[in-house]
Amino acid sequence: VPDGRVRYTGIDCFDARAGDQPRLTLKQAHRALSPSRARVRLIPGDGLAALPYLANQLMGTQLLLISQPSDTTELAPAWYYVPRMLAGPRLVLLQESSDAVNPPDFRRVPEDEVRRRAEAALRSRRSAA
């Protein structure tokens, strides 16, 4: 980062989250992140829908946290964009579980798995065309 500050981009439904899932409003998220002194950019909306439009703007990502949707097949097309976003020393963490009582559990996604998932998403895109 040219100015040395951490950049954080969060894509989430925030206020519009459906159902009984815990809600964090956009305003609450800004308040929680502002003490970090990071350059924070919060984008309300569905992450899977937003990613195709944001992937090129997110190039240079070194830490990627992916929350698991309720239907894991929904996430498959998003992997197509991940390799172009990542740069330098990088870490991809995928949420494995979450519930109302325990904090989310994340696992490290090895680079070869990122590559395999991206290739599968590319094959799926090609077969759909």
JSON list of C-alpha atoms in Angstrom, two decimals:
[
{"chain": "A", "resi": 1, "resn": "VAL", "atom": "CA", "xyz": [0.00, 0.00, 0.00]},
{"chain": "A", "resi": 2, "resn": "PRO", "atom": "CA", "xyz": [1.60, 3.29, -1.05]},
{"chain": "A", "resi": 3, "resn": "ASP", "atom": "CA", "xyz": [0.65, 5.19, 2.12]},
{"chain": "A", "resi": 4, "resn": "GLY", "atom": "CA", "xyz": [1.37, 2.19, 4.38]},
{"chain": "A", "resi": 5, "resn": "ARG", "atom": "CA", "xyz": [-2.19, 2.01, 5.70]},
{"chain": "A", "resi": 6, "resn": "VAL", "atom": "CA", "xyz": [-4.15, -1.19, 5.73]},
{"chain": "A", "resi": 7, "resn": "ARG", "atom": "CA", "xyz": [-7.04, -1.22, 3.29]},
{"chain": "A", "resi": 8, "resn": "TYR", "atom": "CA", "xyz": [-10.16, -3.12, 4.23]},
{"chain": "A", "resi": 9, "resn": "THR", "atom": "CA", "xyz": [-13.08, -3.86, 1.94]},
{"chain": "A", "resi": 10, "resn": "GLY", "atom": "CA", "xyz": [-16.13, -5.57, 3.35]},
{"chain": "A", "resi": 11, "resn": "ILE", "atom": "CA", "xyz": [-19.03, -6.77, 1.25]},
{"chain": "A", "resi": 12, "resn": "ASP", "atom": "CA", "xyz": [-22.10, -7.71, 3.25]},
{"chain": "A", "resi": 13, "resn": "CYS", "atom": "CA", "xyz": [-25.88, -7.34, 3.26]},
{"chain": "A", "resi": 14, "resn": "PHE", "atom": "CA", "xyz": [-25.59, -5.41, 6.54]},
{"chain": "A", "resi": 15, "resn": "ASP", "atom": "CA", "xyz": [-29.01, -3.88, 7.34]},
{"chain": "A", "resi": 16, "resn": "ALA", "atom": "CA", "xyz": [-30.76, -5.92, 4.64]},
{"chain": "A", "resi": 17, "resn": "ARG", "atom": "CA", "xyz": [-29.66, -9.33, 5.96]},
{"chain": "A", "resi": 18, "resn": "ALA", "atom": "CA", "xyz": [-32.57, -11.74, 5.73]},
{"chain": "A", "resi": 19, "resn": "GLY", "atom": "CA", "xyz": [-33.98, -14.10, 8.29]},
{"chain": "A", "resi": 20, "resn": "ASP", "atom": "CA", "xyz": [-32.72, -14.75, 11.79]},
{"chain": "A", "resi": 21, "resn": "GLN", "atom": "CA", "xyz": [-29.04, -14.24, 10.99]},
{"chain": "A", "resi": 22, "resn": "PRO", "atom": "CA", "xyz": [-27.20, -11.80, 13.28]},
{"chain": "A", "resi": 23, "resn": "ARG", "atom": "CA", "xyz": [-27.32, -8.31, 11.85]},
{"chain": "A", "resi": 24, "resn": "LEU", "atom": "CA", "xyz": [-24.60, -5.71, 11.85]},
{"chain": "A", "resi": 25, "resn": "THR", "atom": "CA", "xyz": [-25.76, -2.45, 10.36]},
{"chain": "A", "resi": 26, "resn": "LEU", "atom": "CA", "xyz": [-23.56, -0.53, 7.97]},
{"chain": "A", "resi": 27, "resn": "LYS", "atom": "CA", "xyz": [-23.26, 2.25, 10.55]},
{"chain": "A", "resi": 28, "resn": "GLN", "atom": "CA", "xyz": [-22.24, -0.23, 13.30]},
{"chain": "A", "resi": 29, "resn": "ALA", "atom": "CA", "xyz": [-19.60, -1.73, 11.02]},
{"chain": "A", "resi": 30, "resn": "HIS", "atom": "CA", "xyz": [-18.12, 1.69, 10.25]},
{"chain": "A", "resi": 31, "resn": "ARG", "atom": "CA", "xyz": [-18.03, 2.53, 13.95]},
{"chain": "A", "resi": 32, "resn": "ALA", "atom": "CA", "xyz": [-16.37, -0.77, 14.82]},
{"chain": "A", "resi": 33, "resn": "LEU", "atom": "CA", "xyz": [-13.70, -0.45, 12.13]},
{"chain": "A", "resi": 34, "resn": "SER", "atom": "CA", "xyz": [-12.88, 3.27, 12.38]},
{"chain": "A", "resi": 35, "resn": "PRO", "atom": "CA", "xyz": [-10.52, 2.92, 15.39]},
{"chain": "A", "resi": 36, "resn": "SER", "atom": "CA", "xyz": [-8.32, 0.60, 13.30]},
{"chain": "A", "resi": 37, "resn": "ARG", "atom": "CA", "xyz": [-7.10, 3.58, 11.24]},
{"chain": "A", "resi": 38, "resn": "ALA", "atom": "CA", "xyz": [-7.41, 1.36, 8.15]},
{"chain": "A", "resi": 39, "resn": "ARG", "atom": "CA", "xyz": [-8.86, 2.72, 4.95]},
{"chain": "A", "resi": 40, "resn": "VAL", "atom": "CA", "xyz": [-12.29, 1.12, 5.20]},
{"chain": "A", "resi": 41, "resn": "ARG", "atom": "CA", "xyz": [-14.66, 0.57, 2.30]},
{"chain": "A", "resi": 42, "resn": "LEU", "atom": "CA", "xyz": [-17.94, -1.16, 3.10]},
{"chain": "A", "resi": 43, "resn": "ILE", "atom": "CA", "xyz": [-20.17, -2.27, 0.26]},
{"chain": "A", "resi": 44, "resn": "PRO", "atom": "CA", "xyz": [-23.75, -3.20, 1.10]},
{"chain": "A", "resi": 45, "resn": "GLY", "atom": "CA", "xyz": [-25.17, -6.05, -0.92]},
{"chain": "A", "resi": 46, "resn": "ASP", "atom": "CA", "xyz": [-24.71, -9.67, -1.80]},
{"chain": "A", "resi": 47, "resn": "GLY", "atom": "CA", "xyz": [-21.01, -10.50, -2.03]},
{"chain": "A", "resi": 48, "resn": "LEU", "atom": "CA", "xyz": [-21.46, -13.12, -4.73]},
{"chain": "A", "resi": 49, "resn": "ALA", "atom": "CA", "xyz": [-23.29, -10.63, -6.93]},
{"chain": "A", "resi": 50, "resn": "ALA", "atom": "CA", "xyz": [-20.85, -7.78, -6.22]},
{"chain": "A", "resi": 51, "resn": "LEU", "atom": "CA", "xyz": [-17.61, -9.70, -6.74]},
{"chain": "A", "resi": 52, "resn": "PRO", "atom": "CA", "xyz": [-17.64, -9.73, -10.57]},
{"chain": "A", "resi": 53, "resn": "TYR", "atom": "CA", "xyz": [-17.84, -5.92, -10.51]},
{"chain": "A", "resi": 54, "resn": "LEU", "atom": "CA", "xyz": [-15.26, -5.43, -7.76]},
{"chain": "A", "resi": 55, "resn": "ALA", "atom": "CA", "xyz": [-12.60, -8.08, -8.46]},
{"chain": "A", "resi": 56, "resn": "ASN", "atom": "CA", "xyz": [-10.37, -5.78, -10.51]},
{"chain": "A", "resi": 57, "resn": "GLN", "atom": "CA", "xyz": [-10.61, -3.06, -7.85]},
{"chain": "A", "resi": 58, "resn": "LEU", "atom": "CA", "xyz": [-9.58, -5.58, -5.21]},
{"chain": "A", "resi": 59, "resn": "MET", "atom": "CA", "xyz": [-6.35, -6.64, -6.90]},
{"chain": "A", "resi": 60, "resn": "GLY", "atom": "CA", "xyz": [-3.47, -6.73, -4.42]},
{"chain": "A", "resi": 61, "resn": "THR", "atom": "CA", "xyz": [-5.50, -8.47, -1.71]},
{"chain": "A", "resi": 62, "resn": "GLN", "atom": "CA", "xyz": [-3.31, -10.25, 0.82]},
{"chain": "A", "resi": 63, "resn": "LEU", "atom": "CA", "xyz": [-5.94, -11.46, 3.29]},
{"chain": "A", "resi": 64, "resn": "LEU", "atom": "CA", "xyz": [-9.27, -12.77, 2.06]},
{"chain": "A", "resi": 65, "resn": "LEU", "atom": "CA", "xyz": [-11.93, -13.87, 4.55]},
{"chain": "A", "resi": 66, "resn": "ILE", "atom": "CA", "xyz": [-14.84, -15.72, 3.00]},
{"chain": "A", "resi": 67, "resn": "SER", "atom": "CA", "xyz": [-17.97, -16.38, 5.01]},
{"chain": "A", "resi": 68, "resn": "GLN", "atom": "CA", "xyz": [-19.76, -19.54, 4.08]},
{"chain": "A", "resi": 69, "resn": "PRO", "atom": "CA", "xyz": [-23.22, -19.08, 2.55]},
{"chain": "A", "resi": 70, "resn": "SER", "atom": "CA", "xyz": [-25.95, -21.43, 3.71]},
{"chain": "A", "resi": 71, "resn": "ASP", "atom": "CA", "xyz": [-25.73, -23.23, 0.35]},
{"chain": "A", "resi": 72, "resn": "THR", "atom": "CA", "xyz": [-22.06, -23.93, -0.38]},
{"chain": "A", "resi": 73, "resn": "THR", "atom": "CA", "xyz": [-22.71, -24.37, -4.11]},
{"chain": "A", "resi": 74, "resn": "GLU", "atom": "CA", "xyz": [-23.52, -20.64, -4.26]},
{"chain": "A", "resi": 75, "resn": "LEU", "atom": "CA", "xyz": [-19.87, -19.88, -3.55]},
{"chain": "A", "resi": 76, "resn": "ALA", "atom": "CA", "xyz": [-18.43, -21.95, -6.42]},
{"chain": "A", "resi": 77, "resn": "PRO", "atom": "CA", "xyz": [-18.66, -19.27, -9.19]},
{"chain": "A", "resi": 78, "resn": "ALA", "atom": "CA", "xyz": [-16.91, -16.68, -6.99]},
{"chain": "A", "resi": 79, "resn": "TRP", "atom": "CA", "xyz": [-13.65, -18.64, -6.95]},
{"chain": "A", "resi": 80, "resn": "TYR", "atom": "CA", "xyz": [-13.10, -17.62, -10.58]},
{"chain": "A", "resi": 81, "resn": "TYR", "atom": "CA", "xyz": [-12.25, -14.09, -9.37]},
{"chain": "A", "resi": 82, "resn": "VAL", "atom": "CA", "xyz": [-10.05, -14.96, -6.40]},
{"chain": "A", "resi": 83, "resn": "PRO", "atom": "CA", "xyz": [-6.67, -15.58, -8.13]},
{"chain": "A", "resi": 84, "resn": "ARG", "atom": "CA", "xyz": [-6.74, -12.21, -9.91]},
{"chain": "A", "resi": 85, "resn": "MET", "atom": "CA", "xyz": [-7.41, -10.46, -6.61]},
{"chain": "A", "resi": 86, "resn": "LEU", "atom": "CA", "xyz": [-4.57, -12.05, -4.64]},
{"chain": "A", "resi": 87, "resn": "ALA", "atom": "CA", "xyz": [-1.02, -10.70, -4.56]},
{"chain": "A", "resi": 88, "resn": "GLY", "atom": "CA", "xyz": [2.17, -10.96, -2.53]},
{"chain": "A", "resi": 89, "resn": "PRO", "atom": "CA", "xyz": [2.15, -12.95, 0.67]},
{"chain": "A", "resi": 90, "resn": "ARG", "atom": "CA", "xyz": [-1.46, -14.01, 0.92]},
{"chain": "A", "resi": 91, "resn": "LEU", "atom": "CA", "xyz": [-3.83, -15.88, 3.11]},
{"chain": "A", "resi": 92, "resn": "VAL", "atom": "CA", "xyz": [-7.30, -17.11, 2.19]},
{"chain": "A", "resi": 93, "resn": "LEU", "atom": "CA", "xyz": [-9.54, -18.14, 5.07]},
{"chain": "A", "resi": 94, "resn": "LEU", "atom": "CA", "xyz": [-12.86, -19.90, 4.50]},
{"chain": "A", "resi": 95, "resn": "GLN", "atom": "CA", "xyz": [-15.53, -20.04, 7.18]},
{"chain": "A", "resi": 96, "resn": "GLU", "atom": "CA", "xyz": [-16.26, -23.62, 8.12]},
{"chain": "A", "resi": 97, "resn": "SER", "atom": "CA", "xyz": [-18.95, -23.12, 10.74]},
{"chain": "A", "resi": 98, "resn": "SER", "atom": "CA", "xyz": [-20.84, -20.54, 12.70]},
{"chain": "A", "resi": 99, "resn": "ASP", "atom": "CA", "xyz": [-23.73, -20.51, 15.11]},
{"chain": "A", "resi": 100, "resn": "ALA", "atom": "CA", "xyz": [-25.37, -18.15, 17.55]},
{"chain": "A", "resi": 101, "resn": "VAL", "atom": "CA", "xyz": [-23.23, -19.34, 20.47]},
{"chain": "A", "resi": 102, "resn": "ASN", "atom": "CA", "xyz": [-19.74, -19.88, 19.05]},
{"chain": "A", "resi": 103, "resn": "PRO", "atom": "CA", "xyz": [-17.56, -17.55, 17.01]},
{"chain": "A", "resi": 104, "resn": "PRO", "atom": "CA", "xyz": [-17.03, -18.45, 13.34]},
{"chain": "A", "resi": 105, "resn": "ASP", "atom": "CA", "xyz": [-14.45, -21.15, 12.63]},
{"chain": "A", "resi": 106, "resn": "PHE", "atom": "CA", "xyz": [-12.18, -20.47, 9.64]},
{"chain": "A", "resi": 107, "resn": "ARG", "atom": "CA", "xyz": [-9.72, -22.76, 7.87]},
{"chain": "A", "resi": 108, "resn": "ARG", "atom": "CA", "xyz": [-6.78, -21.81, 5.69]},
{"chain": "A", "resi": 109, "resn": "VAL", "atom": "CA", "xyz": [-7.33, -22.53, 2.00]},
{"chain": "A", "resi": 110, "resn": "PRO", "atom": "CA", "xyz": [-4.05, -23.70, 0.42]},
{"chain": "A", "resi": 111, "resn": "GLU", "atom": "CA", "xyz": [-3.00, -22.07, -2.86]},
{"chain": "A", "resi": 112, "resn": "ASP", "atom": "CA", "xyz": [-3.46, -25.32, -4.80]},
{"chain": "A", "resi": 113, "resn": "GLU", "atom": "CA", "xyz": [-7.07, -25.52, -3.57]},
{"chain": "A", "resi": 114, "resn": "VAL", "atom": "CA", "xyz": [-7.68, -21.89, -4.60]},
{"chain": "A", "resi": 115, "resn": "ARG", "atom": "CA", "xyz": [-6.31, -22.76, -8.04]},
{"chain": "A", "resi": 116, "resn": "ARG", "atom": "CA", "xyz": [-8.45, -25.92, -8.34]},
{"chain": "A", "resi": 117, "resn": "ARG", "atom": "CA", "xyz": [-11.60, -24.07, -7.31]},
{"chain": "A", "resi": 118, "resn": "ALA", "atom": "CA", "xyz": [-10.86, -21.25, -9.77]},
{"chain": "A", "resi": 119, "resn": "GLU", "atom": "CA", "xyz": [-10.28, -23.74, -12.60]},
{"chain": "A", "resi": 120, "resn": "ALA", "atom": "CA", "xyz": [-13.55, -25.52, -11.77]},
{"chain": "A", "resi": 121, "resn": "ALA", "atom": "CA", "xyz": [-15.39, -22.18, -11.85]},
{"chain": "A", "resi": 122, "resn": "LEU", "atom": "CA", "xyz": [-13.82, -21.39, -15.22]},
{"chain": "A", "resi": 123, "resn": "ARG", "atom": "CA", "xyz": [-14.90, -24.77, -16.63]},
{"chain": "A", "resi": 124, "resn": "SER", "atom": "CA", "xyz": [-18.41, -24.16, -15.33]},
{"chain": "A", "resi": 125, "resn": "ARG", "atom": "CA", "xyz": [-18.51, -20.71, -16.97]},
{"chain": "A", "resi": 126, "resn": "ARG", "atom": "CA", "xyz": [-17.34, -22.15, -20.27]},
{"chain": "A", "resi": 127, "resn": "SER", "atom": "CA", "xyz": [-19.89, -24.96, -20.25]},
{"chain": "A", "resi": 128, "resn": "ALA", "atom": "CA", "xyz": [-22.70, -22.51, -19.44]},
{"chain": "A", "resi": 129, "resn": "ALA", "atom": "CA", "xyz": [-21.77, -20.28, -22.40]}
]
